[in-house]
PDB file of N, CA and C in Angstrom:
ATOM      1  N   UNK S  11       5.737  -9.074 -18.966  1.00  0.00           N
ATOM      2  CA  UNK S  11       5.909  -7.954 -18.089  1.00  0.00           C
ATOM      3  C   UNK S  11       5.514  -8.366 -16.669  1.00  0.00           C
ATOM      4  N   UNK S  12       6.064  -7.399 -15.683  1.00  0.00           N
ATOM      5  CA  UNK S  12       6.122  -8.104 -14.110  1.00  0.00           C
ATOM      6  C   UNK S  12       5.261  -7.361 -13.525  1.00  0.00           C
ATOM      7  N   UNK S  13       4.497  -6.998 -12.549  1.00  0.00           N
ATOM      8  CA  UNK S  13       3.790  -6.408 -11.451  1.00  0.00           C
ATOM      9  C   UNK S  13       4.801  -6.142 -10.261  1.00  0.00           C
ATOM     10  N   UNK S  14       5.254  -5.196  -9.887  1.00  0.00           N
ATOM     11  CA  UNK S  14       5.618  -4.782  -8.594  1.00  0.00           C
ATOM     12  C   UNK S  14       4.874  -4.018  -7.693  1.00  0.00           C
ATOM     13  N   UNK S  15       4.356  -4.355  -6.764  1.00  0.00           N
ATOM     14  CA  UNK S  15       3.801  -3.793  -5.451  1.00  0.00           C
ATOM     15  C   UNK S  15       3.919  -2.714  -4.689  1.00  0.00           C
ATOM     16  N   UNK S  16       3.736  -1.696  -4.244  1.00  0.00           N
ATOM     17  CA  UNK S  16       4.733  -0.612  -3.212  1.00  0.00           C
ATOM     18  C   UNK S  16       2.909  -0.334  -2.601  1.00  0.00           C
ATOM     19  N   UNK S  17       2.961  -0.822  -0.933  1.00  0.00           N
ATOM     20  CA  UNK S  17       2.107  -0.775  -0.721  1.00  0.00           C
ATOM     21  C   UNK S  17       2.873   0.088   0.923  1.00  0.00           C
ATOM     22  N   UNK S  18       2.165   1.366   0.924  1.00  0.00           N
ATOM     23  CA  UNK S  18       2.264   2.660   1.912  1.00  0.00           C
ATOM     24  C   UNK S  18       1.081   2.577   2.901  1.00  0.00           C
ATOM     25  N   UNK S  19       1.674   2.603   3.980  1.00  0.00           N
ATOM     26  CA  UNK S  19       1.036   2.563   5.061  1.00  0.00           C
ATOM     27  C   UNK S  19       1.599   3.668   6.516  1.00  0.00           C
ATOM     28  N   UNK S  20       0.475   4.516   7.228  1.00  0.00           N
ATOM     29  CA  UNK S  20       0.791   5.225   7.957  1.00  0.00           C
ATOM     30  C   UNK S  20       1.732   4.334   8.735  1.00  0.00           C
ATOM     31  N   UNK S  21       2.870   4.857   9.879  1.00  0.00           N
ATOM     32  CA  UNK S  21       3.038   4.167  11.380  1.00  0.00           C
ATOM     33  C   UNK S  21       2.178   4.020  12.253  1.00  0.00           C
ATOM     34  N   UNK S  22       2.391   2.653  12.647  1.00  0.00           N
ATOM     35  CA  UNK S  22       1.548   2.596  13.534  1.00  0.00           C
ATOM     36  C   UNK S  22       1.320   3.607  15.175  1.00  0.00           C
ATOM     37  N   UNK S  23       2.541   4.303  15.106  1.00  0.00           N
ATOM     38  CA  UNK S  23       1.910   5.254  15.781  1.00  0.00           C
ATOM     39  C   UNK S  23       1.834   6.815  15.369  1.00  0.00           C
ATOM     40  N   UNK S  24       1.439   6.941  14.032  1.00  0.00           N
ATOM     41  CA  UNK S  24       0.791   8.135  13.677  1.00  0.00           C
ATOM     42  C   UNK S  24      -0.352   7.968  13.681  1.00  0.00           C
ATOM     43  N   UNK S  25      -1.154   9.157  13.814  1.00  0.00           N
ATOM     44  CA  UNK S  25      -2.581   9.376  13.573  1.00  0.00           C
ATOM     45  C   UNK S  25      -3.456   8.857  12.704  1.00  0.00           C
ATOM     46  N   UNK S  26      -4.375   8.498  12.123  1.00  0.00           N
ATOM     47  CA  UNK S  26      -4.555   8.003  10.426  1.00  0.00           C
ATOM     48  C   UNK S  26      -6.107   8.662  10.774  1.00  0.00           C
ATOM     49  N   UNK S  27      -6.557   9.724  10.804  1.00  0.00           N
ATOM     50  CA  UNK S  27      -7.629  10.475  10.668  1.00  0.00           C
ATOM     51  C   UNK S  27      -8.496   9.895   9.972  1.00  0.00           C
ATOM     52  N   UNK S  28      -8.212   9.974   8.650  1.00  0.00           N
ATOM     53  CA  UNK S  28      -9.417   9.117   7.454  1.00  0.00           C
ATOM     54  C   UNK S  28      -9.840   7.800   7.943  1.00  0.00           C
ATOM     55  N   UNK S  29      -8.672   7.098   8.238  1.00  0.00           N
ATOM     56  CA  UNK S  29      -9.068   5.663   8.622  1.00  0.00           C
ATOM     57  C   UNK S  29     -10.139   6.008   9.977  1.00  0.00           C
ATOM     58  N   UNK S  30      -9.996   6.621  11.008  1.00  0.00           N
ATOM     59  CA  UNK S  30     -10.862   6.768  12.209  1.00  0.00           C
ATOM     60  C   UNK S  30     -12.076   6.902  11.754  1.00  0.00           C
ATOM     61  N   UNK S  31     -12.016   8.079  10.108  1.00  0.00           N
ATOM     62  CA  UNK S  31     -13.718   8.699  10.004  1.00  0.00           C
ATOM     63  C   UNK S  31     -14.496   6.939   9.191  1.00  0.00           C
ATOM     64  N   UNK S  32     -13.829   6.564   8.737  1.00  0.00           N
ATOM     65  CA  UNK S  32     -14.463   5.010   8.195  1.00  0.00           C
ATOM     66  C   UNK S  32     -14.782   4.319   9.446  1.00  0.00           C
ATOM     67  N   UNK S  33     -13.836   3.930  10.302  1.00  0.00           N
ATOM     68  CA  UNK S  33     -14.057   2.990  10.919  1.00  0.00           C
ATOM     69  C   UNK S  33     -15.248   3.635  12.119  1.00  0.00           C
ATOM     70  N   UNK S  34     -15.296   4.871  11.931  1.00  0.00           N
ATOM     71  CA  UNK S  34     -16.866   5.436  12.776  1.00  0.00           C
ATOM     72  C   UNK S  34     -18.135   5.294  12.284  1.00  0.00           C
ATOM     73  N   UNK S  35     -17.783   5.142  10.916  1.00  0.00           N
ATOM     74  CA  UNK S  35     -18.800   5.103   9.949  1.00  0.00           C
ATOM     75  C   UNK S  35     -19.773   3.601   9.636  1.00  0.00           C
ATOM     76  N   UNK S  36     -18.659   2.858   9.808  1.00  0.00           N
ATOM     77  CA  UNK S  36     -18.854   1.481   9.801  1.00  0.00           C
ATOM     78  C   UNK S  36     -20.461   1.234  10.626  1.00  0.00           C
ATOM     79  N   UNK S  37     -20.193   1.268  11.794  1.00  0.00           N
ATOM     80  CA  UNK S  37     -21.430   0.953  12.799  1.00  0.00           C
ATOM     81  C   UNK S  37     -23.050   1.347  11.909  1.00  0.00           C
ATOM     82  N   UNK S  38     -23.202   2.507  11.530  1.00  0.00           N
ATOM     83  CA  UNK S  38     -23.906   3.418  10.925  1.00  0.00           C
ATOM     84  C   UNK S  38     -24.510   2.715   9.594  1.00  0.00           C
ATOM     85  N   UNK S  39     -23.490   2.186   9.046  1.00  0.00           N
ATOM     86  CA  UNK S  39     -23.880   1.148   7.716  1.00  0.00           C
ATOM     87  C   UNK S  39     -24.362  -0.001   7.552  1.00  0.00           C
ATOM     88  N   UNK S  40     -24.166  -0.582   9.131  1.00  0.00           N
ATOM     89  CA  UNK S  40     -24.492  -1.761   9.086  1.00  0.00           C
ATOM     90  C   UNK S  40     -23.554  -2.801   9.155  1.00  0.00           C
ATOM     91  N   UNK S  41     -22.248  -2.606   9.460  1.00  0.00           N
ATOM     92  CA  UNK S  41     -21.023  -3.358   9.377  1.00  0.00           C
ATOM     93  C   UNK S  41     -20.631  -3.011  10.855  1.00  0.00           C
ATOM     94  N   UNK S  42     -20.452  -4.429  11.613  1.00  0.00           N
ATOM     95  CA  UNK S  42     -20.445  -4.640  13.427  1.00  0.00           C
ATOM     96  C   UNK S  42     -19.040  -5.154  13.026  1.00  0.00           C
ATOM     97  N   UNK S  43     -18.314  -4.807  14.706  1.00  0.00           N
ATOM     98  CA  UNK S  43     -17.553  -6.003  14.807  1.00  0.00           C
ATOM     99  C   UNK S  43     -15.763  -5.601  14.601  1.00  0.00           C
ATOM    100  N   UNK S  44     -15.751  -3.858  13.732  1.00  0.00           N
ATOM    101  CA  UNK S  44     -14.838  -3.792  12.809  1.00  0.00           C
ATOM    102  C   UNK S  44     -14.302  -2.842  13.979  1.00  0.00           C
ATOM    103  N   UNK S  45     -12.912  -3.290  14.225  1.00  0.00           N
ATOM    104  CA  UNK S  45     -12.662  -2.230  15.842  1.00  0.00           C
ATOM    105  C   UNK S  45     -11.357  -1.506  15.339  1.00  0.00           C
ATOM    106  N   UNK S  46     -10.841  -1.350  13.726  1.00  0.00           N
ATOM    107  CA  UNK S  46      -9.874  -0.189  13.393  1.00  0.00           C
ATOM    108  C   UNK S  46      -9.880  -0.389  12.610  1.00  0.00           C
ATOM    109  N   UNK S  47      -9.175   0.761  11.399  1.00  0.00           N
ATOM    110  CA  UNK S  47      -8.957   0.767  10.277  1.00  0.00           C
ATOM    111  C   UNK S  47      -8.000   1.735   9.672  1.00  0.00           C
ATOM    112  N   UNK S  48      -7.476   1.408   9.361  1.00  0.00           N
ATOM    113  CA  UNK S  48      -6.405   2.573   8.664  1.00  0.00           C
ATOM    114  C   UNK S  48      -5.979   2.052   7.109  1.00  0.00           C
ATOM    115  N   UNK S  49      -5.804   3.305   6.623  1.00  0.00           N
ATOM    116  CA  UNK S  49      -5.989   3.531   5.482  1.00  0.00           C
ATOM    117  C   UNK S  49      -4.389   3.802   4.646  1.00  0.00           C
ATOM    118  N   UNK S  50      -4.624   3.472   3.430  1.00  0.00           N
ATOM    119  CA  UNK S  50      -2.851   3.775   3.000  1.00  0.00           C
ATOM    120  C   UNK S  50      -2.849   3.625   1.304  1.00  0.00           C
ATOM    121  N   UNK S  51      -2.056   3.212   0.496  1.00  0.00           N
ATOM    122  CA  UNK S  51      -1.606   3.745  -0.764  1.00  0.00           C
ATOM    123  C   UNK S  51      -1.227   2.450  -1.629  1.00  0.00           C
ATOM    124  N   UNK S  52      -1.558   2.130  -2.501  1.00  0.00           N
ATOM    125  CA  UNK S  52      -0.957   1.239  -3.407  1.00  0.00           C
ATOM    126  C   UNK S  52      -0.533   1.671  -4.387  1.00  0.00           C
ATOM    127  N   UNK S  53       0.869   0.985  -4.811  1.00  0.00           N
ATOM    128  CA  UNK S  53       1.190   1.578  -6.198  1.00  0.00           C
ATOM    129  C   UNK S  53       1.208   0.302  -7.376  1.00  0.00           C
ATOM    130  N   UNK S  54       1.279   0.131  -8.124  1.00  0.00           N
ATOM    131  CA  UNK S  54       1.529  -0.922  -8.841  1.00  0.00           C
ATOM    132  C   UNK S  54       2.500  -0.347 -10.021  1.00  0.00           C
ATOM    133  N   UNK S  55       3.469  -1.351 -10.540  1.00  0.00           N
ATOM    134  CA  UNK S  55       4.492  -0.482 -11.264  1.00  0.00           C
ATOM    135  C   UNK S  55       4.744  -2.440 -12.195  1.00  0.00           C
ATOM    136  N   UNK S  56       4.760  -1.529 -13.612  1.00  0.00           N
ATOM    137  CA  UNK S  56       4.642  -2.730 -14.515  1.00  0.00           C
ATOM    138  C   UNK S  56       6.311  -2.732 -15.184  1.00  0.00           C
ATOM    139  N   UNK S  57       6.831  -3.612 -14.988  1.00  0.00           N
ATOM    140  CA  UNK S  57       8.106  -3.573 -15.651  1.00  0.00           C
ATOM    141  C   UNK S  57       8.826  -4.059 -16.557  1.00  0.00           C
ATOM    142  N   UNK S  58       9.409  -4.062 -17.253  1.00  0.00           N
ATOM    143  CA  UNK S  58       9.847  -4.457 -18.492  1.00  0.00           C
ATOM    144  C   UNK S  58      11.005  -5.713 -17.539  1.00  0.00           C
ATOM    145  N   UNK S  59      10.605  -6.973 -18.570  1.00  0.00           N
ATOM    146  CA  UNK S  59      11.934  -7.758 -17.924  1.00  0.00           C
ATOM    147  C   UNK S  59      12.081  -8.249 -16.605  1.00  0.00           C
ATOM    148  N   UNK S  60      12.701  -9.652 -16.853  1.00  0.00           N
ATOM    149  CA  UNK S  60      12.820 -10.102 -15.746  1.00  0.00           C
ATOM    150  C   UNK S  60      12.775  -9.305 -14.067  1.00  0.00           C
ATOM    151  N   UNK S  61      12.345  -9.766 -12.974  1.00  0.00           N
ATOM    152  CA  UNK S  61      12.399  -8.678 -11.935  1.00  0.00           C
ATOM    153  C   UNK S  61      13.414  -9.984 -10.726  1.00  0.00           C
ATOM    154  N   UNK S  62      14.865  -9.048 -10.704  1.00  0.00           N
ATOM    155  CA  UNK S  62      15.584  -9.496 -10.766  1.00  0.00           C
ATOM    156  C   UNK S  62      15.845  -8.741  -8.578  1.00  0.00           C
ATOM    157  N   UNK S  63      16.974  -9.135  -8.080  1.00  0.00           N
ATOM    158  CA  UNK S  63      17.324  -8.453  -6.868  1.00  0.00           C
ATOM    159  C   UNK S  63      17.957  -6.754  -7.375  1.00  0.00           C
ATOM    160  N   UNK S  64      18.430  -6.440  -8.722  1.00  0.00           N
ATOM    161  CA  UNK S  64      18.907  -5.452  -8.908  1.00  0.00           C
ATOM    162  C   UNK S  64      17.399  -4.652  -9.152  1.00  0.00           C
ATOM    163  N   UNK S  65      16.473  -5.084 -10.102  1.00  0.00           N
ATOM    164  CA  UNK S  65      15.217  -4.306  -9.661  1.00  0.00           C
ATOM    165  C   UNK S  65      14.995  -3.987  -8.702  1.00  0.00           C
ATOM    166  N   UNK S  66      14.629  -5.003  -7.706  1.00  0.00           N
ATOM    167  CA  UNK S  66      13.751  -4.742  -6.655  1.00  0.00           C
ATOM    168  C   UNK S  66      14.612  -3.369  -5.891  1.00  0.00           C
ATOM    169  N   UNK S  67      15.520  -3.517  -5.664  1.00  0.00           N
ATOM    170  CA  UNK S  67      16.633  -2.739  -5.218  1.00  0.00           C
ATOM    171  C   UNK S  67      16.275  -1.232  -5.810  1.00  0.00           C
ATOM    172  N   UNK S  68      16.451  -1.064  -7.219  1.00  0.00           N
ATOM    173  CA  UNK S  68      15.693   0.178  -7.760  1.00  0.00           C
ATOM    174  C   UNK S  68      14.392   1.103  -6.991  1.00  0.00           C
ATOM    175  N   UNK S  69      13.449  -0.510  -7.111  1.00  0.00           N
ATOM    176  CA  UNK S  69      11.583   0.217  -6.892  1.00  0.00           C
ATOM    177  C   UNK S  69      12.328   0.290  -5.150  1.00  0.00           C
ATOM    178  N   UNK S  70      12.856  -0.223  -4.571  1.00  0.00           N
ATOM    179  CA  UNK S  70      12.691   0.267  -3.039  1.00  0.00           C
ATOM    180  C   UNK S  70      13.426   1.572  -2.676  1.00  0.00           C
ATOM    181  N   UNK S  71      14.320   1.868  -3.768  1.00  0.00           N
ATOM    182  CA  UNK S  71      14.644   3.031  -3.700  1.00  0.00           C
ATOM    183  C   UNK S  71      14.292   4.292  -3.886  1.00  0.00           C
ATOM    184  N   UNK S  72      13.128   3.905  -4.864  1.00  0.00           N
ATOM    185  CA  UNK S  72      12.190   4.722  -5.865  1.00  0.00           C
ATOM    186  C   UNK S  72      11.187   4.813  -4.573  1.00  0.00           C
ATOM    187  N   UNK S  73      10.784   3.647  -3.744  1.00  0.00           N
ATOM    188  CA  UNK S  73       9.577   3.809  -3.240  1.00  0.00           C
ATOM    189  C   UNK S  73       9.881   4.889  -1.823  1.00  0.00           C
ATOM    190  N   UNK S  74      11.053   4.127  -1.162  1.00  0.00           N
ATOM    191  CA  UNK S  74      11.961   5.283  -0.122  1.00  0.00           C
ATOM    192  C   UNK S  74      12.394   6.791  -0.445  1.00  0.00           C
ATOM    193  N   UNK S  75      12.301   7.064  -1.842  1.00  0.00           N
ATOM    194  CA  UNK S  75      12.341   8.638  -1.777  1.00  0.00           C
ATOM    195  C   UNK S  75      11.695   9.501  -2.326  1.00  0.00           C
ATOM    196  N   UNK S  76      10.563   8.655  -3.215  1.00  0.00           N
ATOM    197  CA  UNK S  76       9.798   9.511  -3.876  1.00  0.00           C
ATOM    198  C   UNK S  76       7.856   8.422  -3.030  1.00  0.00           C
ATOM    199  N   UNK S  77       7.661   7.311  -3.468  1.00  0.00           N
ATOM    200  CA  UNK S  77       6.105   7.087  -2.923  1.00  0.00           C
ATOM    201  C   UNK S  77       6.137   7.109  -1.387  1.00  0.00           C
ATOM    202  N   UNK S  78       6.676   7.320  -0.485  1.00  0.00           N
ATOM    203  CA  UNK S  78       6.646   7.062   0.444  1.00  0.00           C
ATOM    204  C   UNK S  78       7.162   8.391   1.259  1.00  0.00           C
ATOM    205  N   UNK S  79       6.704   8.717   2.520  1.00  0.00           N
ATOM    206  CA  UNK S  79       7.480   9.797   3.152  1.00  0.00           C
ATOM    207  C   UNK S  79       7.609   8.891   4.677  1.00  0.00           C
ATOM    208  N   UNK S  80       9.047   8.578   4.593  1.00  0.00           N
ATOM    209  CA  UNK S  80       9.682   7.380   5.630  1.00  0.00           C
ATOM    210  C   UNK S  80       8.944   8.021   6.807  1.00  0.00           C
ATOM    211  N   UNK S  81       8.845   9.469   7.279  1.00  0.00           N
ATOM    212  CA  UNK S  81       9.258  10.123   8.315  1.00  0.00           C
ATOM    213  C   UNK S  81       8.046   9.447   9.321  1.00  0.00           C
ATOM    214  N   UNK S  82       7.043   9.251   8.484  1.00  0.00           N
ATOM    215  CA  UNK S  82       5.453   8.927   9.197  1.00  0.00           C
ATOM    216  C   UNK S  82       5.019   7.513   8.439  1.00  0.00           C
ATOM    217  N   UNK S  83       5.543   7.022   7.630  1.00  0.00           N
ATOM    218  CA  UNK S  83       4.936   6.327   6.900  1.00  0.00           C
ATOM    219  C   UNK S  83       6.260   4.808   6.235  1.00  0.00           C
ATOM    220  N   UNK S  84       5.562   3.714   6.291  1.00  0.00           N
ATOM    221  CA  UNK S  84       6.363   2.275   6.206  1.00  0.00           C
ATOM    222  C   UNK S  84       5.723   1.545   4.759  1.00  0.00           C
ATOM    223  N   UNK S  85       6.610   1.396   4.147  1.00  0.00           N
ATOM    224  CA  UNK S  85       6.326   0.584   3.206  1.00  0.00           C
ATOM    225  C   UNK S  85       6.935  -0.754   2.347  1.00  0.00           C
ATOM    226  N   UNK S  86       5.990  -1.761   1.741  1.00  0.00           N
ATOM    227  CA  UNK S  86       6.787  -2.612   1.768  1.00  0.00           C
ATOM    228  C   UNK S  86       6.573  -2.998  -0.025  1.00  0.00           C
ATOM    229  N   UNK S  87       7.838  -3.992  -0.868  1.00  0.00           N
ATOM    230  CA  UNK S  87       7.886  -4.127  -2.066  1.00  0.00           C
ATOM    231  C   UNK S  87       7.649  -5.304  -2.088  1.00  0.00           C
ATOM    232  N   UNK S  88       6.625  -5.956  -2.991  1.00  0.00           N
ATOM    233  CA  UNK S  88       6.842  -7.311  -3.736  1.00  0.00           C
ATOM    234  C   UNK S  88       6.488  -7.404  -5.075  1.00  0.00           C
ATOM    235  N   UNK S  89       6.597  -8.402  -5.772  1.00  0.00           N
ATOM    236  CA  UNK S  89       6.301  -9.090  -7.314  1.00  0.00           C
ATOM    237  C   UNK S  89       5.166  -9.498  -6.754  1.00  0.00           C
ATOM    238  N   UNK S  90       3.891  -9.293  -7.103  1.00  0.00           N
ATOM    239  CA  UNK S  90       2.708  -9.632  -7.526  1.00  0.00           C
ATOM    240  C   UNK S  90       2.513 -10.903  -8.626  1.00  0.00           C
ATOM    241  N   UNK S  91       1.939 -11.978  -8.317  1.00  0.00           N
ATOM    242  CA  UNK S  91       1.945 -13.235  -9.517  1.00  0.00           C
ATOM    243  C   UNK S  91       0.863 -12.922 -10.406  1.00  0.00           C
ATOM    244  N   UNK S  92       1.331 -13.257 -11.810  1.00  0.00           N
ATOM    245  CA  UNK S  92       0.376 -12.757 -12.653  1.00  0.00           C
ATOM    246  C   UNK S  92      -0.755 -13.707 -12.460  1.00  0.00           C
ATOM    247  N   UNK S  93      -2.078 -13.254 -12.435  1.00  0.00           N
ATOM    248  CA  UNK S  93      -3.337 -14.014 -12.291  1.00  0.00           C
ATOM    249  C   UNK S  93      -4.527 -13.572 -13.044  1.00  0.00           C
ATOM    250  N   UNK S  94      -5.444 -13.892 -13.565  1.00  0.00           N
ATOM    251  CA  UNK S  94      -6.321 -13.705 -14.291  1.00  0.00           C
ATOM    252  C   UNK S  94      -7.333 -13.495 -13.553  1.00  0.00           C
ATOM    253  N   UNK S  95      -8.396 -12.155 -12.737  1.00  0.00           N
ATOM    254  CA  UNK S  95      -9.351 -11.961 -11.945  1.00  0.00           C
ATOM    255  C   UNK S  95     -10.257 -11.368 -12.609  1.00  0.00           C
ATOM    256  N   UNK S  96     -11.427 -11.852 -12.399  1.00  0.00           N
ATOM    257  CA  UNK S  96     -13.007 -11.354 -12.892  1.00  0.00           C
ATOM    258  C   UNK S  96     -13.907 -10.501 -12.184  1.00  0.00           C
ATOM    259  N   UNK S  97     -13.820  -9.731 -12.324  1.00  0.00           N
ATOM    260  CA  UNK S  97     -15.087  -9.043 -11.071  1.00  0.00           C
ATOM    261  C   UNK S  97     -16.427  -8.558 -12.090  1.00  0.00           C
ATOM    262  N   UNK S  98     -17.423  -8.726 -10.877  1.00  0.00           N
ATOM    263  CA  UNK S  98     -18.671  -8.381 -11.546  1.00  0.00           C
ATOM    264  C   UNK S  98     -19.103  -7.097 -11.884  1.00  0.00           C
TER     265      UNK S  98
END
């Protein structure tokens, strides 16, 4: 099975409110240095079968009318490589 990506992100010239209240927050915590931040959406979508140009074609269609609202917001598709990660 494949990993596909759909990773949503405001425009860069919309507002991104949440991202402002973090990146105010930052200073306060102890984290210097950090001069923006904006904030956005991951999807991950597991697929049966090869992930072919007729897939990808699908999820960007899927991602353009349903995860994404174009009007304010840019997003982009890839295959993710399968990898084995450990966290503590």
């Amino acid at each position: 099975m494949a990993r596909v990506v759909v990773d949503v992100m405001l425009k860069p010239e919309i507002l991104d409110p949440q991202g402002q209240a973090v990146q105010r927050a930052l200073p306060r915590l102890g984290y210097e240095g950090i001069t923006d931040v904006r904030q956005g959406k991951r999807f991950e979508l597991e697929v049966e079968g090869p992930v072919d140009d007729a897939v990808l074609a699908r999820i960007h269609q899927l991602a353009e009318t349903f995860l994404a609202n174009t009007v304010i917001e840019d997003f982009t598709v890839r295959v993710e490589e399968s990898e084995e990660v450990t966290t503590a």
